[in-house]
């Protein structure tokens, strides 16, 4: 037996299966069971761009310390896919365990001495116990849940309860599932020393926490923000935002008596059209949004510049994926910052919001609509595949019933009564934001939206001065936006330090864990998590107050670093990139290594 | 409620409509198009039709893409909100606007370049959704604004100003629209005000996407001999397939028509379109008949005009989606937000 550290409630369980074999529900069951045992968990789906047949992995991290990032370890691998067996075996951390279906023998050359290999004849057991072919395949996945329940000491009562909740309408299915779980459980109990030194232990009930993916939270945010029009063109990994919006609208926005829908979801012919629809709806005063990913933003760019210049509120949700081009559509990156910050031709700049987890997806989606209405400009919610499509444990979403949307500067007939004459683009408040009216209300408020040169009255112009006048005002509005986007969050080191780490979005979890590990090595870092663009003064202060600032991000070119260089006048050599762009969510190891290697090189120099 | 900026002087002979507005109140700013441009005549027809229909300016929205044609929404009904969008994308903005407020009367103005080249996709999908709007194509066979290149509607053999012929097939918006399942398809000529006004009225009343293709000569780049979109050519070759009379809901059909040559189509708001047919073998309520008719007259070298196809029962976008009758932008936040308790309850399932 290889030496194994005892790891209680601190392990990574990875399950390798084949896409389309129905393993998702088995994996979800494991994740939820651990969650109900009170253990902080996260689940990462590593899936191919394929509907059926290619390898897929699900990685569950249980962390009693509540770390949410990938750690880079694999303590237990369930290798259900013969095709990737060798690779999966190689990926197990020394001292770890590999569970596989031993119905068919594996090549003897495939072995390792530093891990424990546990063979369970899952197919054989299923064939003996189930007669229907489809059941035999599906139950194989459920059976490994049983094996793991024994090996990891997962509470079977909880598993039972979860199954009953899942199949309330189909109690027959509960029986079949339970039978498969028992089968795996009993086999493991009879053949292995259960539980393993790596196992779970009940540590509470995770009260106040929920399991949710970011896209569901974003879709819910759109409902709570009062969005009524959604326009979209399907694209991974953003599709489930609209799925969620649809689902929650059906639930909350359908008149119980008449069946009338208080929402309108248009599946557009392409992203260009989706952007046009968002502009049209917001123009008439309905909150509207579009969820998309990088390729969609590329197509929407002409309209984005239009919305910037004609000043139309609009919300663009970019669930980022690996580019360029089609790239790796089912893998994650933070790679659209430059694209979105300056999307479109001409002088354009757009506010961006960076949620770090599903909880913030909900909160910042609502914020995005308020900012769009207030600033009358496109707002980008910069999510990514890791946040959007993976399962996160976050504190329960909160809602304050006294919240009312900020619809910004909109004049109605009563306001027009008091005015000599309405003009669209004159700044009377000094904040760069002008007043608009809504079509359908009052002909005195009529104005003409155009992307061509216009003056402060809203009239067509080719006059240089009039053109410059409007463009200069838009810069004043940009300064107003700076004060309105959510501020960066500062976390100080326990000791005074001149080292800073700056990150955003889904890199947060890795940084949080890395900072603890670095502190144990005596490296103390202050941490600034950016949540909004344009950068507020707190970002400038942070850069000023540190000698070295590590900028952690998930792209090749250091896009946030570029933005910091472009938008602040700060010595560029202060900024040190820590980059991770292989498409898998960033690990804490990556941050730890990046920081320590730089410091070692600096010390050697 | 309507507000008119211009001082009101009641000239003798100037009529007011039901809203008490003069035709002048339906005008916009001064056109900057070339003198004699067909597009200006269409604008004049719109002014007349909207005035005659007594449409409250604030209930109207005017949208367009990019092109000389797309500039024209600035030239009618100053009291209506306008949206001059980007090239070829007017239909998507109209879709969003109509999604957000279904009570608005929507007129989209486009060109042959705008709708049949860069915007061909959006043109097709507005039809597919049966978006409740009047969709006008001001069709001159060229890109006017970029100085006279052939557009996709240029006919094979039609020549450019310097003599080079177009050798490619033309995209015929009328036949395309019918083939794609449009619910209202008509063609007119900017030089035939009487027909155009009636078709505009019928198109606005039609509860769905009303496509109106208007041959609208470009005097600067495509009005020479050899062009099939010139004034002269169109006058000579147009063939009035139907004469449409729009009869408002309160109106009465008084004209006498010969038996068998007349169809009356009742619209959902109680108004009707009375169609006088030129040919007895043509049934504009049947797709196959309409397409066959168009092909037959193409072979004869004729340009059929008038209302060419109508299906007033095909559901429009909101009927298809089941959207609330009340415009979405009119719902209060309380009517849209599920509230704290619902969120708490929902999250019990997320554990
Ligand atoms: C994306 C984009 N490409 C090209 C242009 C240049 N452009 C302006 S108008 C036009 C053609 C307009 O033709 P049509 O719609 O037939 O209008 P017309 O001027 O003939 O009325 C083109 C190509 C543009 N505005 N936008
Ligand atoms: S160029 Fe042609 S289409 Fe454009 S305004 Fe002049 S005549 Fe009209
Ligand atoms: Mg043209």
Tab-separated table of C-alpha atoms in Angstrom, chain A residues 10-248:
chain	number	residue	atom	x	y	z
A	10	UNK	CA	-10.105	18.059	2.054
A	11	UNK	CA	-9.869	16.174	-1.196
A	12	UNK	CA	-10.476	16.261	-4.898
A	13	UNK	CA	-12.649	13.617	-6.483
A	14	UNK	CA	-12.481	13.422	-10.253
A	15	UNK	CA	-14.796	11.339	-12.384
A	16	UNK	CA	-13.910	10.476	-15.959
A	17	UNK	CA	-16.810	9.360	-18.154
A	18	UNK	CA	-18.030	9.531	-21.727
A	19	UNK	CA	-20.181	12.450	-22.864
A	20	UNK	CA	-23.827	11.542	-23.224
A	21	UNK	CA	-23.903	8.515	-20.890
A	22	UNK	CA	-25.943	10.247	-18.224
A	23	UNK	CA	-23.199	10.669	-15.646
A	24	UNK	CA	-24.233	14.252	-14.871
A	25	UNK	CA	-26.976	13.255	-12.454
A	26	UNK	CA	-24.711	10.768	-10.643
A	27	UNK	CA	-22.041	13.432	-10.252
A	28	UNK	CA	-24.597	15.974	-9.090
A	29	UNK	CA	-25.811	13.484	-6.521
A	30	UNK	CA	-22.307	13.067	-5.066
A	31	UNK	CA	-21.760	16.800	-4.959
A	32	UNK	CA	-25.081	17.467	-3.262
A	33	UNK	CA	-24.567	14.681	-0.736
A	34	UNK	CA	-21.231	16.157	0.338
A	35	UNK	CA	-22.867	19.577	0.484
A	36	UNK	CA	-25.581	18.276	2.792
A	37	UNK	CA	-22.949	16.806	5.056
A	38	UNK	CA	-21.953	20.395	5.641
A	39	UNK	CA	-18.728	20.232	3.663
A	40	UNK	CA	-17.875	23.169	1.402
A	41	UNK	CA	-17.833	21.841	-2.176
A	42	UNK	CA	-17.395	23.019	-5.736
A	43	UNK	CA	-17.982	21.043	-8.901
A	44	UNK	CA	-16.182	21.692	-12.166
A	45	UNK	CA	-17.409	20.243	-15.395
A	46	UNK	CA	-14.717	19.631	-17.994
A	47	UNK	CA	-16.658	18.722	-21.054
A	48	UNK	CA	-15.926	18.484	-24.756
A	49	UNK	CA	-17.608	20.381	-27.569
A	50	UNK	CA	-19.623	17.347	-28.470
A	51	UNK	CA	-23.040	15.857	-27.770
A	52	UNK	CA	-22.120	12.234	-27.389
A	53	UNK	CA	-19.066	10.036	-27.332
A	54	UNK	CA	-16.100	12.184	-26.272
A	55	UNK	CA	-14.433	12.081	-22.863
A	56	UNK	CA	-15.749	14.305	-20.112
A	57	UNK	CA	-14.689	14.890	-16.505
A	58	UNK	CA	-16.330	16.182	-13.395
A	59	UNK	CA	-14.149	17.385	-10.576
A	60	UNK	CA	-15.512	17.793	-7.082
A	61	UNK	CA	-13.445	19.554	-4.520
A	62	UNK	CA	-14.345	19.163	-0.877
A	63	UNK	CA	-12.595	21.768	1.217
A	64	UNK	CA	-13.252	22.153	4.910
A	65	UNK	CA	-11.510	25.544	4.657
A	66	UNK	CA	-13.990	26.650	2.041
A	67	UNK	CA	-11.529	27.029	-0.831
A	68	UNK	CA	-13.392	27.237	-4.101
A	69	UNK	CA	-10.676	27.056	-6.732
A	70	UNK	CA	-9.136	24.004	-8.300
A	71	UNK	CA	-6.170	22.907	-6.253
A	72	UNK	CA	-4.283	20.996	-8.912
A	73	UNK	CA	-4.589	17.718	-6.941
A	74	UNK	CA	-6.600	14.574	-7.661
A	75	UNK	CA	-7.064	12.350	-4.615
A	76	UNK	CA	-9.634	9.939	-5.982
A	77	UNK	CA	-10.080	9.310	-9.664
A	78	UNK	CA	-13.033	7.323	-10.956
A	79	UNK	CA	-11.879	6.155	-14.371
A	80	UNK	CA	-15.020	5.059	-16.181
A	81	UNK	CA	-13.708	5.822	-19.636
A	82	UNK	CA	-11.348	3.194	-21.079
A	83	UNK	CA	-10.238	5.692	-23.711
A	84	UNK	CA	-8.689	8.050	-21.156
A	85	UNK	CA	-7.709	5.451	-18.577
A	86	UNK	CA	-3.977	5.935	-18.959
A	87	UNK	CA	-4.247	9.708	-18.799
A	88	UNK	CA	-6.589	9.557	-15.827
A	89	UNK	CA	-4.245	7.253	-13.986
A	90	UNK	CA	-1.338	9.599	-14.622
A	91	UNK	CA	-3.301	12.470	-13.183
A	92	UNK	CA	-3.811	10.952	-9.738
A	93	UNK	CA	-1.681	12.641	-7.105
A	94	UNK	CA	0.849	10.375	-5.370
A	95	UNK	CA	-0.813	8.527	-2.513
A	96	UNK	CA	-4.186	8.860	-4.233
A	97	UNK	CA	-6.735	6.306	-5.398
A	98	UNK	CA	-8.023	5.139	-8.724
A	99	UNK	CA	-11.359	3.368	-9.040
A	100	UNK	CA	-12.145	1.654	-12.324
A	101	UNK	CA	-14.564	-0.793	-13.859
A	102	UNK	CA	-12.731	-4.110	-13.640
A	103	UNK	CA	-15.285	-6.050	-15.685
A	104	UNK	CA	-12.766	-6.027	-18.492
A	105	UNK	CA	-9.101	-6.359	-17.632
A	106	UNK	CA	-6.860	-3.370	-18.237
A	107	UNK	CA	-3.453	-3.690	-19.815
A	108	UNK	CA	-0.937	-4.613	-17.155
A	109	UNK	CA	1.497	-2.027	-18.376
A	110	UNK	CA	-0.929	0.564	-17.139
A	111	UNK	CA	-0.146	0.777	-13.489
A	112	UNK	CA	1.501	2.935	-10.870
A	113	UNK	CA	3.118	1.989	-7.610
A	114	UNK	CA	2.502	5.243	-5.796
A	115	UNK	CA	-1.289	5.100	-5.938
A	116	UNK	CA	-3.900	2.570	-4.888
A	117	UNK	CA	-5.913	1.006	-7.679
A	118	UNK	CA	-9.354	-0.304	-6.804
A	119	UNK	CA	-11.173	-2.395	-9.388
A	120	UNK	CA	-14.949	-2.767	-9.172
A	121	UNK	CA	-16.745	-4.919	-11.762
A	122	UNK	CA	-19.436	-2.280	-12.289
A	123	UNK	CA	-20.675	-3.464	-15.696
A	124	UNK	CA	-20.809	-7.033	-14.556
A	125	UNK	CA	-22.772	-6.096	-11.448
A	126	UNK	CA	-25.200	-4.029	-13.493
A	127	UNK	CA	-25.680	-6.745	-16.072
A	128	UNK	CA	-26.494	-9.206	-13.318
A	129	UNK	CA	-28.893	-6.896	-11.551
A	130	UNK	CA	-30.681	-5.051	-14.343
A	131	UNK	CA	-32.381	-6.538	-17.361
A	132	UNK	CA	-33.139	-3.466	-19.513
A	133	UNK	CA	-30.173	-2.411	-21.664
A	134	UNK	CA	-30.584	1.343	-21.045
A	135	UNK	CA	-30.814	0.743	-17.294
A	136	UNK	CA	-27.572	-1.219	-17.363
A	137	UNK	CA	-25.737	1.765	-18.801
A	138	UNK	CA	-27.354	4.405	-16.600
A	139	UNK	CA	-27.071	2.393	-13.404
A	140	UNK	CA	-23.355	1.908	-13.896
A	141	UNK	CA	-22.983	5.601	-13.060
A	142	UNK	CA	-25.260	5.330	-10.089
A	143	UNK	CA	-23.322	2.266	-8.926
A	144	UNK	CA	-20.075	4.209	-8.663
A	145	UNK	CA	-21.910	6.630	-6.414
A	146	UNK	CA	-22.500	3.624	-4.139
A	147	UNK	CA	-18.843	2.604	-4.312
A	148	UNK	CA	-17.741	6.127	-3.430
A	149	UNK	CA	-20.302	6.369	-0.646
A	150	UNK	CA	-18.571	3.398	0.975
A	151	UNK	CA	-15.022	4.527	0.225
A	152	UNK	CA	-15.568	8.134	1.291
A	153	UNK	CA	-18.072	7.448	4.051
A	154	UNK	CA	-20.829	9.495	2.426
A	155	UNK	CA	-24.054	9.422	4.400
A	156	UNK	CA	-26.402	6.955	2.650
A	157	UNK	CA	-29.465	8.443	4.306
A	158	UNK	CA	-28.672	11.752	2.639
A	159	UNK	CA	-28.234	10.021	-0.718
A	160	UNK	CA	-31.572	8.292	-0.206
A	161	UNK	CA	-33.301	11.564	0.641
A	162	UNK	CA	-31.797	13.276	-2.400
A	163	UNK	CA	-33.018	10.539	-4.695
A	164	UNK	CA	-36.509	10.787	-3.284
A	165	UNK	CA	-36.544	14.533	-3.807
A	166	UNK	CA	-35.280	14.184	-7.367
A	167	UNK	CA	-37.812	11.574	-8.349
A	168	UNK	CA	-40.884	12.693	-6.382
A	169	UNK	CA	-42.968	12.129	-9.472
A	170	UNK	CA	-41.377	8.788	-10.331
A	171	UNK	CA	-40.977	6.738	-7.147
A	172	UNK	CA	-40.139	3.657	-9.229
A	173	UNK	CA	-36.874	5.279	-10.259
A	174	UNK	CA	-35.875	5.728	-6.629
A	175	UNK	CA	-35.930	1.979	-6.146
A	176	UNK	CA	-33.746	1.264	-9.171
A	177	UNK	CA	-31.259	3.928	-8.192
A	178	UNK	CA	-31.095	2.767	-4.613
A	179	UNK	CA	-30.549	-0.787	-5.731
A	180	UNK	CA	-27.590	0.280	-7.862
A	181	UNK	CA	-26.149	2.333	-5.032
A	182	UNK	CA	-26.477	-0.561	-2.587
A	183	UNK	CA	-24.812	-2.841	-5.071
A	184	UNK	CA	-21.745	-0.604	-5.388
A	185	UNK	CA	-21.714	0.158	-1.696
A	186	UNK	CA	-21.823	-3.479	-0.648
A	187	UNK	CA	-19.146	-4.480	-3.107
A	188	UNK	CA	-16.779	-1.812	-1.816
A	189	UNK	CA	-17.509	-2.665	1.818
A	190	UNK	CA	-16.848	-6.346	1.155
A	191	UNK	CA	-13.654	-5.890	-0.840
A	192	UNK	CA	-11.871	-2.776	0.403
A	193	UNK	CA	-10.936	-1.220	3.721
A	194	UNK	CA	-13.653	1.394	4.005
A	195	UNK	CA	-13.494	4.268	4.490
A	196	UNK	CA	-10.275	5.321	2.834
A	197	UNK	CA	-7.892	7.610	4.709
A	198	UNK	CA	-9.220	10.238	2.339
A	199	UNK	CA	-12.862	10.639	3.233
A	200	UNK	CA	-15.796	12.811	4.193
A	201	UNK	CA	-17.095	13.547	7.638
A	202	UNK	CA	-20.258	15.394	8.544
A	203	UNK	CA	-19.287	18.892	9.639
A	204	UNK	CA	-22.599	20.736	9.786
A	205	UNK	CA	-25.376	21.401	7.323
A	206	UNK	CA	-24.104	24.322	5.245
A	207	UNK	CA	-27.003	26.405	6.519
A	208	UNK	CA	-27.368	29.638	4.581
A	209	UNK	CA	-25.521	28.233	1.582
A	210	UNK	CA	-26.814	27.117	-1.788
A	211	UNK	CA	-25.458	25.296	-4.808
A	212	UNK	CA	-25.919	27.198	-8.034
A	213	UNK	CA	-24.187	27.894	-11.331
A	214	UNK	CA	-23.478	31.423	-12.436
A	215	UNK	CA	-25.709	31.374	-15.492
A	216	UNK	CA	-28.753	30.432	-13.430
A	217	UNK	CA	-27.933	33.287	-11.063
A	218	UNK	CA	-27.520	35.686	-13.979
A	219	UNK	CA	-30.835	34.650	-15.515
A	220	UNK	CA	-32.471	35.111	-12.143
A	221	UNK	CA	-30.809	38.508	-11.840
A	222	UNK	CA	-32.411	39.547	-15.132
A	223	UNK	CA	-35.825	38.546	-13.783
A	224	UNK	CA	-35.284	40.411	-10.523
A	225	UNK	CA	-33.976	43.491	-12.340
A	226	UNK	CA	-37.283	43.653	-14.175
A	227	UNK	CA	-35.929	42.822	-17.617
A	228	UNK	CA	-38.788	41.974	-19.950
A	229	UNK	CA	-37.085	41.465	-23.297
A	230	UNK	CA	-34.304	38.975	-23.890
A	231	UNK	CA	-32.775	38.507	-27.318
A	232	UNK	CA	-30.155	35.917	-28.044
A	233	UNK	CA	-28.530	33.508	-30.392
A	234	UNK	CA	-27.481	30.191	-28.865
A	235	UNK	CA	-23.792	29.930	-27.992
A	236	UNK	CA	-21.918	27.944	-25.374
A	237	UNK	CA	-21.323	28.819	-22.564
A	238	UNK	CA	-24.017	31.506	-22.428
A	239	UNK	CA	-27.022	29.488	-23.510
A	240	UNK	CA	-28.027	28.491	-20.016
A	241	UNK	CA	-28.438	32.164	-19.062
A	242	UNK	CA	-31.400	32.334	-21.405
A	243	UNK	CA	-32.559	28.874	-20.344
A	244	UNK	CA	-32.625	30.126	-16.772
A	245	UNK	CA	-34.326	33.402	-17.681
A	246	UNK	CA	-36.973	31.444	-19.579
A	247	UNK	CA	-37.459	29.020	-16.717
A	248	UNK	CA	-37.813	31.703	-14.060
